[in-house]
PDB file of C-alpha atoms in Angstrom:
ATOM      1  CA  UNK A   1      17.752   6.265  22.966  1.00 63.00           C
ATOM      2  CA  UNK A   2      14.864   4.425  21.490  1.00 76.00           C
ATOM      3  CA  UNK A   3      15.056   0.961  19.975  1.00 86.00           C
ATOM      4  CA  UNK A   4      15.193   2.237  16.427  1.00 92.00           C
ATOM      5  CA  UNK A   5      17.806   4.926  17.106  1.00 90.00           C
ATOM      6  CA  UNK A   6      20.156   2.275  18.425  1.00 93.00           C
ATOM      7  CA  UNK A   7      20.089   0.337  15.145  1.00 96.00           C
ATOM      8  CA  UNK A   8      23.232   0.626  13.053  1.00 96.00           C
ATOM      9  CA  UNK A   9      23.349   0.761   9.260  1.00 97.00           C
ATOM     10  CA  UNK A  10      23.266  -2.777   7.927  1.00 97.00           C
ATOM     11  CA  UNK A  11      21.334  -4.115  10.867  1.00 97.00           C
ATOM     12  CA  UNK A  12      17.809  -5.497  10.411  1.00 97.00           C
ATOM     13  CA  UNK A  13      14.497  -5.377  12.157  1.00 96.00           C
ATOM     14  CA  UNK A  14      13.190  -8.798  13.288  1.00 93.00           C
ATOM     15  CA  UNK A  15      12.063 -10.735  10.199  1.00 95.00           C
ATOM     16  CA  UNK A  16       8.498 -11.969  10.020  1.00 97.00           C
ATOM     17  CA  UNK A  17       7.630 -15.188   8.167  1.00 98.00           C
ATOM     18  CA  UNK A  18       4.021 -15.341   7.032  1.00 98.00           C
ATOM     19  CA  UNK A  19       1.830 -18.413   7.101  1.00 98.00           C
ATOM     20  CA  UNK A  20       1.616 -20.089   3.666  1.00 98.00           C
ATOM     21  CA  UNK A  21      -0.665 -17.942   1.448  1.00 98.00           C
ATOM     22  CA  UNK A  22      -4.184 -19.258   1.587  1.00 98.00           C
ATOM     23  CA  UNK A  23      -7.212 -18.498  -0.556  1.00 97.00           C
ATOM     24  CA  UNK A  24      -9.094 -17.408   2.524  1.00 98.00           C
ATOM     25  CA  UNK A  25      -6.413 -14.815   3.302  1.00 98.00           C
ATOM     26  CA  UNK A  26      -6.857 -13.335  -0.179  1.00 98.00           C
ATOM     27  CA  UNK A  27     -10.663 -13.396   0.112  1.00 98.00           C
ATOM     28  CA  UNK A  28     -10.355 -11.533   3.417  1.00 98.00           C
ATOM     29  CA  UNK A  29      -8.062  -8.951   1.863  1.00 98.00           C
ATOM     30  CA  UNK A  30     -10.427  -8.528  -1.084  1.00 97.00           C
ATOM     31  CA  UNK A  31     -13.253  -7.795   1.343  1.00 97.00           C
ATOM     32  CA  UNK A  32     -11.231  -5.534   3.614  1.00 98.00           C
ATOM     33  CA  UNK A  33      -9.628  -3.507   0.754  1.00 97.00           C
ATOM     34  CA  UNK A  34     -12.504  -3.499  -1.705  1.00 94.00           C
ATOM     35  CA  UNK A  35     -10.251  -4.957  -4.441  1.00 92.00           C
ATOM     36  CA  UNK A  36     -12.428  -7.656  -5.935  1.00 92.00           C
ATOM     37  CA  UNK A  37     -10.356  -8.252  -9.051  1.00 91.00           C
ATOM     38  CA  UNK A  38     -11.209 -11.971  -9.517  1.00 92.00           C
ATOM     39  CA  UNK A  39      -7.648 -12.980 -10.493  1.00 93.00           C
ATOM     40  CA  UNK A  40      -6.930 -12.871  -6.723  1.00 95.00           C
ATOM     41  CA  UNK A  41      -9.724 -15.214  -5.660  1.00 96.00           C
ATOM     42  CA  UNK A  42     -11.115 -17.320  -8.500  1.00 96.00           C
ATOM     43  CA  UNK A  43      -8.870 -19.786 -10.341  1.00 96.00           C
ATOM     44  CA  UNK A  44     -10.889 -19.831 -13.542  1.00 95.00           C
ATOM     45  CA  UNK A  45     -10.607 -16.042 -13.839  1.00 92.00           C
ATOM     46  CA  UNK A  46      -6.877 -16.134 -13.143  1.00 92.00           C
ATOM     47  CA  UNK A  47      -6.381 -18.918 -15.753  1.00 93.00           C
ATOM     48  CA  UNK A  48      -8.387 -16.947 -18.296  1.00 89.00           C
ATOM     49  CA  UNK A  49      -5.695 -14.267 -18.094  1.00 85.00           C
ATOM     50  CA  UNK A  50      -2.906 -16.797 -18.602  1.00 87.00           C
ATOM     51  CA  UNK A  51      -1.933 -17.272 -14.976  1.00 91.00           C
ATOM     52  CA  UNK A  52      -1.505 -20.755 -13.466  1.00 94.00           C
ATOM     53  CA  UNK A  53      -3.904 -19.872 -10.646  1.00 94.00           C
ATOM     54  CA  UNK A  54      -4.834 -17.045  -8.377  1.00 96.00           C
ATOM     55  CA  UNK A  55      -2.155 -14.598  -7.275  1.00 96.00           C
ATOM     56  CA  UNK A  56      -2.075 -12.441  -4.158  1.00 97.00           C
ATOM     57  CA  UNK A  57      -2.910  -8.765  -4.405  1.00 96.00           C
ATOM     58  CA  UNK A  58       0.341  -6.811  -4.602  1.00 96.00           C
ATOM     59  CA  UNK A  59      -1.112  -4.535  -1.951  1.00 97.00           C
ATOM     60  CA  UNK A  60      -1.702  -7.550   0.346  1.00 98.00           C
ATOM     61  CA  UNK A  61       2.016  -8.167   0.355  1.00 98.00           C
ATOM     62  CA  UNK A  62       2.831  -4.454   0.768  1.00 98.00           C
ATOM     63  CA  UNK A  63       0.259  -4.189   3.578  1.00 98.00           C
ATOM     64  CA  UNK A  64       1.857  -7.118   5.347  1.00 98.00           C
ATOM     65  CA  UNK A  65       5.281  -5.597   5.011  1.00 98.00           C
ATOM     66  CA  UNK A  66       4.305  -2.502   6.984  1.00 98.00           C
ATOM     67  CA  UNK A  67       3.819  -4.604  10.143  1.00 97.00           C
ATOM     68  CA  UNK A  68       7.609  -4.797  10.596  1.00 98.00           C
ATOM     69  CA  UNK A  69       7.267  -1.201  11.862  1.00 98.00           C
ATOM     70  CA  UNK A  70       3.979  -1.265  13.761  1.00 98.00           C
ATOM     71  CA  UNK A  71       5.305  -1.739  17.268  1.00 97.00           C
ATOM     72  CA  UNK A  72       7.536   1.358  17.071  1.00 97.00           C
ATOM     73  CA  UNK A  73       4.568   3.723  16.869  1.00 97.00           C
ATOM     74  CA  UNK A  74       5.762   5.843  19.798  1.00 97.00           C
ATOM     75  CA  UNK A  75       9.161   6.433  18.146  1.00 96.00           C
ATOM     76  CA  UNK A  76       8.071   7.714  14.765  1.00 97.00           C
ATOM     77  CA  UNK A  77       6.022   6.888  11.695  1.00 98.00           C
ATOM     78  CA  UNK A  78       6.385   5.767   8.109  1.00 98.00           C
ATOM     79  CA  UNK A  79       6.747   8.959   6.059  1.00 98.00           C
ATOM     80  CA  UNK A  80       7.315   7.363   2.674  1.00 98.00           C
ATOM     81  CA  UNK A  81       6.728   3.796   1.664  1.00 98.00           C
ATOM     82  CA  UNK A  82       7.825   3.035  -1.846  1.00 98.00           C
ATOM     83  CA  UNK A  83       7.515  -0.411  -3.459  1.00 97.00           C
ATOM     84  CA  UNK A  84       8.100  -2.073  -6.798  1.00 97.00           C
ATOM     85  CA  UNK A  85       6.162  -5.211  -7.480  1.00 96.00           C
ATOM     86  CA  UNK A  86       8.712  -7.642  -8.822  1.00 96.00           C
ATOM     87  CA  UNK A  87       7.189 -11.116  -8.751  1.00 96.00           C
ATOM     88  CA  UNK A  88       3.868 -12.866  -8.329  1.00 96.00           C
ATOM     89  CA  UNK A  89       2.797 -14.523  -5.115  1.00 98.00           C
ATOM     90  CA  UNK A  90       0.861 -17.772  -5.462  1.00 98.00           C
ATOM     91  CA  UNK A  91      -1.183 -19.892  -3.093  1.00 98.00           C
ATOM     92  CA  UNK A  92       0.985 -21.856  -0.602  1.00 98.00           C
ATOM     93  CA  UNK A  93       3.984 -19.538  -1.114  1.00 98.00           C
ATOM     94  CA  UNK A  94       5.837 -18.743   2.127  1.00 98.00           C
ATOM     95  CA  UNK A  95       6.745 -15.090   2.294  1.00 98.00           C
ATOM     96  CA  UNK A  96       9.362 -13.612   4.581  1.00 98.00           C
ATOM     97  CA  UNK A  97       9.366  -9.845   5.358  1.00 98.00           C
ATOM     98  CA  UNK A  98      12.641  -8.034   5.876  1.00 98.00           C
ATOM     99  CA  UNK A  99      13.849  -4.495   6.630  1.00 98.00           C
ATOM    100  CA  UNK A 100      17.493  -3.424   6.693  1.00 98.00           C
ATOM    101  CA  UNK A 101      18.677  -0.040   7.871  1.00 98.00           C
ATOM    102  CA  UNK A 102      20.355   1.711   4.946  1.00 98.00           C
ATOM    103  CA  UNK A 103      20.868   5.255   6.235  1.00 98.00           C
ATOM    104  CA  UNK A 104      20.350   7.104   9.477  1.00 96.00           C
ATOM    105  CA  UNK A 105      20.110  10.659  10.651  1.00 96.00           C
ATOM    106  CA  UNK A 106      18.757  12.129  13.923  1.00 93.00           C
ATOM    107  CA  UNK A 107      15.464  12.889  12.146  1.00 96.00           C
ATOM    108  CA  UNK A 108      14.879   9.837   9.991  1.00 97.00           C
ATOM    109  CA  UNK A 109      15.887   6.255   9.177  1.00 98.00           C
ATOM    110  CA  UNK A 110      15.854   4.805   5.690  1.00 98.00           C
ATOM    111  CA  UNK A 111      15.237   1.094   5.456  1.00 98.00           C
ATOM    112  CA  UNK A 112      15.477  -1.169   2.445  1.00 98.00           C
ATOM    113  CA  UNK A 113      12.468  -3.399   2.661  1.00 98.00           C
ATOM    114  CA  UNK A 114      11.480  -6.533   0.796  1.00 98.00           C
ATOM    115  CA  UNK A 115       9.296  -9.577   0.798  1.00 98.00           C
ATOM    116  CA  UNK A 116      11.011 -12.758  -0.309  1.00 98.00           C
ATOM    117  CA  UNK A 117       9.445 -16.053  -1.289  1.00 98.00           C
ATOM    118  CA  UNK A 118      10.539 -19.603  -0.388  1.00 98.00           C
ATOM    119  CA  UNK A 119      12.861 -19.683  -3.395  1.00 97.00           C
ATOM    120  CA  UNK A 120      14.704 -16.552  -2.196  1.00 97.00           C
ATOM    121  CA  UNK A 121      13.192 -14.369  -4.907  1.00 98.00           C
ATOM    122  CA  UNK A 122      12.096 -10.797  -4.103  1.00 98.00           C
ATOM    123  CA  UNK A 123       8.362 -10.452  -4.748  1.00 98.00           C
ATOM    124  CA  UNK A 124       8.300  -6.819  -3.673  1.00 98.00           C
ATOM    125  CA  UNK A 125      11.159  -4.494  -2.781  1.00 98.00           C
ATOM    126  CA  UNK A 126      11.571  -0.874  -1.961  1.00 98.00           C
ATOM    127  CA  UNK A 127      12.236   1.718   0.720  1.00 98.00           C
ATOM    128  CA  UNK A 128      10.711   2.992   3.915  1.00 98.00           C
ATOM    129  CA  UNK A 129      11.626   6.435   5.169  1.00 98.00           C
ATOM    130  CA  UNK A 130      10.864   6.334   8.896  1.00 98.00           C
ATOM    131  CA  UNK A 131      10.490   9.798  10.450  1.00 98.00           C
ATOM    132  CA  UNK A 132      11.600   9.919  14.129  1.00 97.00           C
ATOM    133  CA  UNK A 133       9.810  12.013  16.734  1.00 95.00           C
ATOM    134  CA  UNK A 134      11.917  14.432  18.829  1.00 83.00           C
TER     135      UNK A 134
ATOM    136  CA  UNK B   1      -6.038   7.682 -25.596  1.00 69.00           C
ATOM    137  CA  UNK B   2      -4.929   8.090 -22.000  1.00 86.00           C
ATOM    138  CA  UNK B   3      -2.696  11.073 -22.878  1.00 88.00           C
ATOM    139  CA  UNK B   4      -5.763  13.255 -23.011  1.00 90.00           C
ATOM    140  CA  UNK B   5      -6.490  12.424 -19.368  1.00 93.00           C
ATOM    141  CA  UNK B   6      -3.179  13.740 -18.051  1.00 95.00           C
ATOM    142  CA  UNK B   7      -4.099  16.426 -15.498  1.00 95.00           C
ATOM    143  CA  UNK B   8      -7.674  15.185 -15.055  1.00 96.00           C
ATOM    144  CA  UNK B   9      -8.858  14.812 -11.469  1.00 96.00           C
ATOM    145  CA  UNK B  10     -11.947  13.766  -9.587  1.00 97.00           C
ATOM    146  CA  UNK B  11     -14.033  15.887  -7.240  1.00 97.00           C
ATOM    147  CA  UNK B  12     -13.107  15.522  -3.581  1.00 97.00           C
ATOM    148  CA  UNK B  13     -15.035  12.832  -1.698  1.00 98.00           C
ATOM    149  CA  UNK B  14     -15.530  12.902   2.068  1.00 98.00           C
ATOM    150  CA  UNK B  15     -14.384   9.728   3.792  1.00 98.00           C
ATOM    151  CA  UNK B  16     -14.126   8.618   7.373  1.00 98.00           C
ATOM    152  CA  UNK B  17     -11.504   6.356   8.930  1.00 98.00           C
ATOM    153  CA  UNK B  18     -14.082   3.897  10.218  1.00 98.00           C
ATOM    154  CA  UNK B  19     -13.141   1.906  13.274  1.00 98.00           C
ATOM    155  CA  UNK B  20     -14.663  -1.340  11.989  1.00 98.00           C
ATOM    156  CA  UNK B  21     -12.997  -0.949   8.598  1.00 98.00           C
ATOM    157  CA  UNK B  22      -9.603  -0.419  10.267  1.00 98.00           C
ATOM    158  CA  UNK B  23     -10.012  -3.591  12.293  1.00 98.00           C
ATOM    159  CA  UNK B  24     -11.075  -5.573   9.275  1.00 98.00           C
ATOM    160  CA  UNK B  25      -8.116  -4.247   7.284  1.00 98.00           C
ATOM    161  CA  UNK B  26      -5.612  -4.874  10.086  1.00 98.00           C
ATOM    162  CA  UNK B  27      -6.882  -8.431  10.342  1.00 98.00           C
ATOM    163  CA  UNK B  28      -6.553  -8.918   6.580  1.00 98.00           C
ATOM    164  CA  UNK B  29      -2.848  -7.981   6.662  1.00 98.00           C
ATOM    165  CA  UNK B  30      -2.270 -10.049   9.830  1.00 98.00           C
ATOM    166  CA  UNK B  31      -1.513  -6.985  11.988  1.00 98.00           C
ATOM    167  CA  UNK B  32      -4.111  -6.754  14.749  1.00 98.00           C
ATOM    168  CA  UNK B  33      -1.845  -4.606  16.897  1.00 98.00           C
ATOM    169  CA  UNK B  34      -3.541  -2.836  19.860  1.00 98.00           C
ATOM    170  CA  UNK B  35      -2.530   0.634  18.451  1.00 98.00           C
ATOM    171  CA  UNK B  36      -4.972  -0.087  15.602  1.00 98.00           C
ATOM    172  CA  UNK B  37      -7.816  -1.706  17.536  1.00 98.00           C
ATOM    173  CA  UNK B  38      -7.666  -1.238  21.302  1.00 98.00           C
ATOM    174  CA  UNK B  39      -9.231   2.071  22.441  1.00 98.00           C
ATOM    175  CA  UNK B  40      -7.280   2.185  25.690  1.00 98.00           C
ATOM    176  CA  UNK B  41      -3.954   1.765  23.897  1.00 98.00           C
ATOM    177  CA  UNK B  42      -4.962   4.491  21.436  1.00 98.00           C
ATOM    178  CA  UNK B  43      -5.904   6.916  24.217  1.00 98.00           C
ATOM    179  CA  UNK B  44      -2.597   6.370  26.048  1.00 98.00           C
ATOM    180  CA  UNK B  45      -0.527   6.765  22.917  1.00 98.00           C
ATOM    181  CA  UNK B  46       1.043   9.975  21.635  1.00 98.00           C
ATOM    182  CA  UNK B  47      -1.811  10.113  19.073  1.00 98.00           C
ATOM    183  CA  UNK B  48      -4.515  10.034  21.824  1.00 98.00           C
ATOM    184  CA  UNK B  49      -6.438   7.827  19.416  1.00 98.00           C
ATOM    185  CA  UNK B  50      -6.094   4.613  17.484  1.00 98.00           C
ATOM    186  CA  UNK B  51      -4.318   4.902  14.158  1.00 98.00           C
ATOM    187  CA  UNK B  52      -4.758   3.149  10.817  1.00 98.00           C
ATOM    188  CA  UNK B  53      -2.184   0.917   9.117  1.00 98.00           C
ATOM    189  CA  UNK B  54      -0.133   2.776   6.466  1.00 97.00           C
ATOM    190  CA  UNK B  55      -1.769   1.159   3.441  1.00 98.00           C
ATOM    191  CA  UNK B  56      -5.299   1.496   4.843  1.00 98.00           C
ATOM    192  CA  UNK B  57      -5.923   4.561   2.668  1.00 97.00           C
ATOM    193  CA  UNK B  58      -6.663   2.296  -0.277  1.00 95.00           C
ATOM    194  CA  UNK B  59     -10.134   1.637   1.063  1.00 96.00           C
ATOM    195  CA  UNK B  60     -11.198   5.252   0.618  1.00 97.00           C
ATOM    196  CA  UNK B  61     -13.473   6.471  -2.155  1.00 97.00           C
ATOM    197  CA  UNK B  62     -11.460   8.859  -4.396  1.00 97.00           C
ATOM    198  CA  UNK B  63     -14.231   9.685  -6.799  1.00 96.00           C
ATOM    199  CA  UNK B  64     -14.172   9.127 -10.506  1.00 94.00           C
ATOM    200  CA  UNK B  65     -12.660  10.902 -13.457  1.00 94.00           C
ATOM    201  CA  UNK B  66     -15.218  11.696 -16.171  1.00 90.00           C
ATOM    202  CA  UNK B  67     -14.809   9.492 -19.226  1.00 88.00           C
ATOM    203  CA  UNK B  68     -12.019   7.364 -17.842  1.00 87.00           C
ATOM    204  CA  UNK B  69     -12.840   3.689 -18.170  1.00 82.00           C
ATOM    205  CA  UNK B  70     -10.095   1.446 -16.918  1.00 81.00           C
ATOM    206  CA  UNK B  71     -10.630  -2.259 -17.630  1.00 76.00           C
ATOM    207  CA  UNK B  72     -11.566  -4.329 -14.554  1.00 67.00           C
ATOM    208  CA  UNK B  73      -9.095  -6.996 -15.500  1.00 70.00           C
ATOM    209  CA  UNK B  74      -5.629  -7.310 -17.034  1.00 70.00           C
ATOM    210  CA  UNK B  75      -3.982  -4.318 -15.388  1.00 82.00           C
ATOM    211  CA  UNK B  76      -0.656  -4.883 -13.665  1.00 86.00           C
ATOM    212  CA  UNK B  77       0.294  -2.975 -10.559  1.00 89.00           C
ATOM    213  CA  UNK B  78       3.892  -1.898 -11.171  1.00 93.00           C
ATOM    214  CA  UNK B  79       4.795   0.524  -8.387  1.00 96.00           C
ATOM    215  CA  UNK B  80       3.222   2.104  -5.333  1.00 97.00           C
ATOM    216  CA  UNK B  81       4.597   4.985  -3.235  1.00 98.00           C
ATOM    217  CA  UNK B  82       2.961   6.478  -0.166  1.00 98.00           C
ATOM    218  CA  UNK B  83       3.882   9.774   1.417  1.00 98.00           C
ATOM    219  CA  UNK B  84       2.374  10.668   4.795  1.00 98.00           C
ATOM    220  CA  UNK B  85       2.291  13.786   6.916  1.00 98.00           C
ATOM    221  CA  UNK B  86       1.411  11.551   9.896  1.00 98.00           C
ATOM    222  CA  UNK B  87      -0.529   8.322  10.566  1.00 98.00           C
ATOM    223  CA  UNK B  88      -4.291   8.541   9.960  1.00 98.00           C
ATOM    224  CA  UNK B  89      -6.404   8.630  13.108  1.00 98.00           C
ATOM    225  CA  UNK B  90      -9.429   6.400  13.615  1.00 98.00           C
ATOM    226  CA  UNK B  91     -12.677   8.292  13.182  1.00 97.00           C
ATOM    227  CA  UNK B  92     -11.103  11.308  11.446  1.00 98.00           C
ATOM    228  CA  UNK B  93     -12.565  12.711   8.192  1.00 98.00           C
ATOM    229  CA  UNK B  94     -10.387  12.547   5.120  1.00 98.00           C
ATOM    230  CA  UNK B  95     -11.202  14.325   1.833  1.00 98.00           C
ATOM    231  CA  UNK B  96      -9.902  12.293  -1.110  1.00 98.00           C
ATOM    232  CA  UNK B  97      -9.425  12.764  -4.792  1.00 98.00           C
ATOM    233  CA  UNK B  98      -7.577  11.032  -7.599  1.00 97.00           C
ATOM    234  CA  UNK B  99      -5.723  12.461 -10.564  1.00 97.00           C
ATOM    235  CA  UNK B 100      -3.927  11.153 -13.639  1.00 96.00           C
ATOM    236  CA  UNK B 101      -0.491  12.662 -13.641  1.00 97.00           C
ATOM    237  CA  UNK B 102       1.180  10.851 -16.557  1.00 97.00           C
ATOM    238  CA  UNK B 103       0.793   8.293 -19.310  1.00 95.00           C
ATOM    239  CA  UNK B 104       3.555   6.935 -21.491  1.00 94.00           C
ATOM    240  CA  UNK B 105       4.248   3.867 -23.563  1.00 92.00           C
ATOM    241  CA  UNK B 106       7.299   1.601 -23.899  1.00 91.00           C
ATOM    242  CA  UNK B 107       8.042  -1.232 -26.247  1.00 89.00           C
ATOM    243  CA  UNK B 108       8.989  -4.485 -24.591  1.00 79.00           C
ATOM    244  CA  UNK B 109       9.144  -8.171 -25.340  1.00 79.00           C
ATOM    245  CA  UNK B 110       5.370  -8.510 -24.996  1.00 73.00           C
ATOM    246  CA  UNK B 111       4.576  -5.600 -27.343  1.00 82.00           C
ATOM    247  CA  UNK B 112       3.907  -2.027 -26.510  1.00 86.00           C
ATOM    248  CA  UNK B 113       2.913  -1.406 -22.918  1.00 88.00           C
ATOM    249  CA  UNK B 114       1.146   1.609 -21.486  1.00 90.00           C
ATOM    250  CA  UNK B 115       2.109   3.115 -18.098  1.00 93.00           C
ATOM    251  CA  UNK B 116      -0.541   5.108 -16.360  1.00 94.00           C
ATOM    252  CA  UNK B 117       0.459   7.171 -13.320  1.00 97.00           C
ATOM    253  CA  UNK B 118      -2.258   8.002 -10.799  1.00 96.00           C
ATOM    254  CA  UNK B 119      -2.020  10.057  -7.609  1.00 97.00           C
ATOM    255  CA  UNK B 120      -4.536   9.510  -4.869  1.00 98.00           C
ATOM    256  CA  UNK B 121      -4.533  12.341  -2.300  1.00 98.00           C
ATOM    257  CA  UNK B 122      -6.052  12.734   1.139  1.00 98.00           C
ATOM    258  CA  UNK B 123      -6.551  16.091   2.879  1.00 98.00           C
ATOM    259  CA  UNK B 124      -8.132  17.186   6.127  1.00 97.00           C
ATOM    260  CA  UNK B 125     -11.262  19.366   6.231  1.00 95.00           C
ATOM    261  CA  UNK B 126      -9.134  22.488   5.913  1.00 96.00           C
ATOM    262  CA  UNK B 127      -7.486  21.222   2.724  1.00 96.00           C
ATOM    263  CA  UNK B 128      -4.201  20.434   4.510  1.00 98.00           C
ATOM    264  CA  UNK B 129      -2.170  17.561   3.061  1.00 98.00           C
ATOM    265  CA  UNK B 130      -2.429  14.231   4.893  1.00 98.00           C
ATOM    266  CA  UNK B 131      -1.135  11.698   2.364  1.00 98.00           C
ATOM    267  CA  UNK B 132      -0.482  10.938  -1.263  1.00 98.00           C
ATOM    268  CA  UNK B 133      -0.364   7.554  -2.929  1.00 98.00           C
ATOM    269  CA  UNK B 134       1.288   7.312  -6.313  1.00 98.00           C
ATOM    270  CA  UNK B 135       0.418   4.285  -8.331  1.00 96.00           C
ATOM    271  CA  UNK B 136       1.931   3.123 -11.627  1.00 96.00           C
ATOM    272  CA  UNK B 137      -0.417   0.825 -13.521  1.00 93.00           C
ATOM    273  CA  UNK B 138       0.865  -1.148 -16.509  1.00 90.00           C
ATOM    274  CA  UNK B 139      -1.557  -1.762 -19.331  1.00 88.00           C
ATOM    275  CA  UNK B 140      -0.454  -4.651 -21.528  1.00 80.00           C
ATOM    276  CA  UNK B 141      -0.705  -4.757 -25.316  1.00 78.00           C
ATOM    277  CA  UNK B 142      -3.556  -7.254 -25.174  1.00 72.00           C
ATOM    278  CA  UNK B 143      -5.616  -5.062 -22.869  1.00 73.00           C
ATOM    279  CA  UNK B 144      -4.796  -1.951 -24.852  1.00 72.00           C
ATOM    280  CA  UNK B 145      -6.214  -3.617 -27.978  1.00 73.00           C
ATOM    281  CA  UNK B 146      -9.352  -4.733 -26.175  1.00 71.00           C
ATOM    282  CA  UNK B 147     -10.079  -1.220 -25.018  1.00 67.00           C
ATOM    283  CA  UNK B 148      -8.632   0.277 -28.233  1.00 62.00           C
ATOM    284  CA  UNK B 149      -6.293   2.877 -26.834  1.00 56.00           C
TER     285      UNK B 149
END
């Protein structure tokens, strides 16, 4: 039995708490992803659209969330990864990543995944269907 | 109007899962795991190669749809769903295209909002499915007026 197959429904993978969101982290993500929408890096541009300041790329948070699963690469892979963007992430926010096993079969595991801010609010939430190798 | 774009798709664009781009992307999401960046770990793995993080596919070029001009600012990313056949391998070629699969409008407290549904697809050189990324983009009333749709 692999680590993931031993998980029971309702159990969680080890949470990850991210460092407080920094402007440099968002600049790095802009460069790495090619998403240069200035509301993620330049305060004046964010304010011009009515935001209090820059917000993280939704895909930065979703990208971070996938790392809960990275170390299990010999056991299976993410087959579907489905996310709703529910709240904005601002500079200095502290985001915690969580995955809870919702269903299991011999072939696949379905996890409910979310990223939660320091106020306990979901900023993104969704599902991961994790396909298991034989 | 975006309705007229439903069904429109770009021409396929050849991309490569570049090793340097994977490392930069893994660093940007705080996930510099050896399976993404260490060649030895990749060789010894079941994939015989390094792999890319699941959301890496957003760096690819998907081509453009003729006549479609989305504003650079003011769009809201509502939903994102990836479906994979398997992880992408470092250095493999991926053929990518984008298509508009739906557009609809809903009235909400901030006026009428538009919902544009895009699918970004990646295939191997034989045209076999590798992944699909569905994206729902919300276009607010303010932006809709600016671009007069």
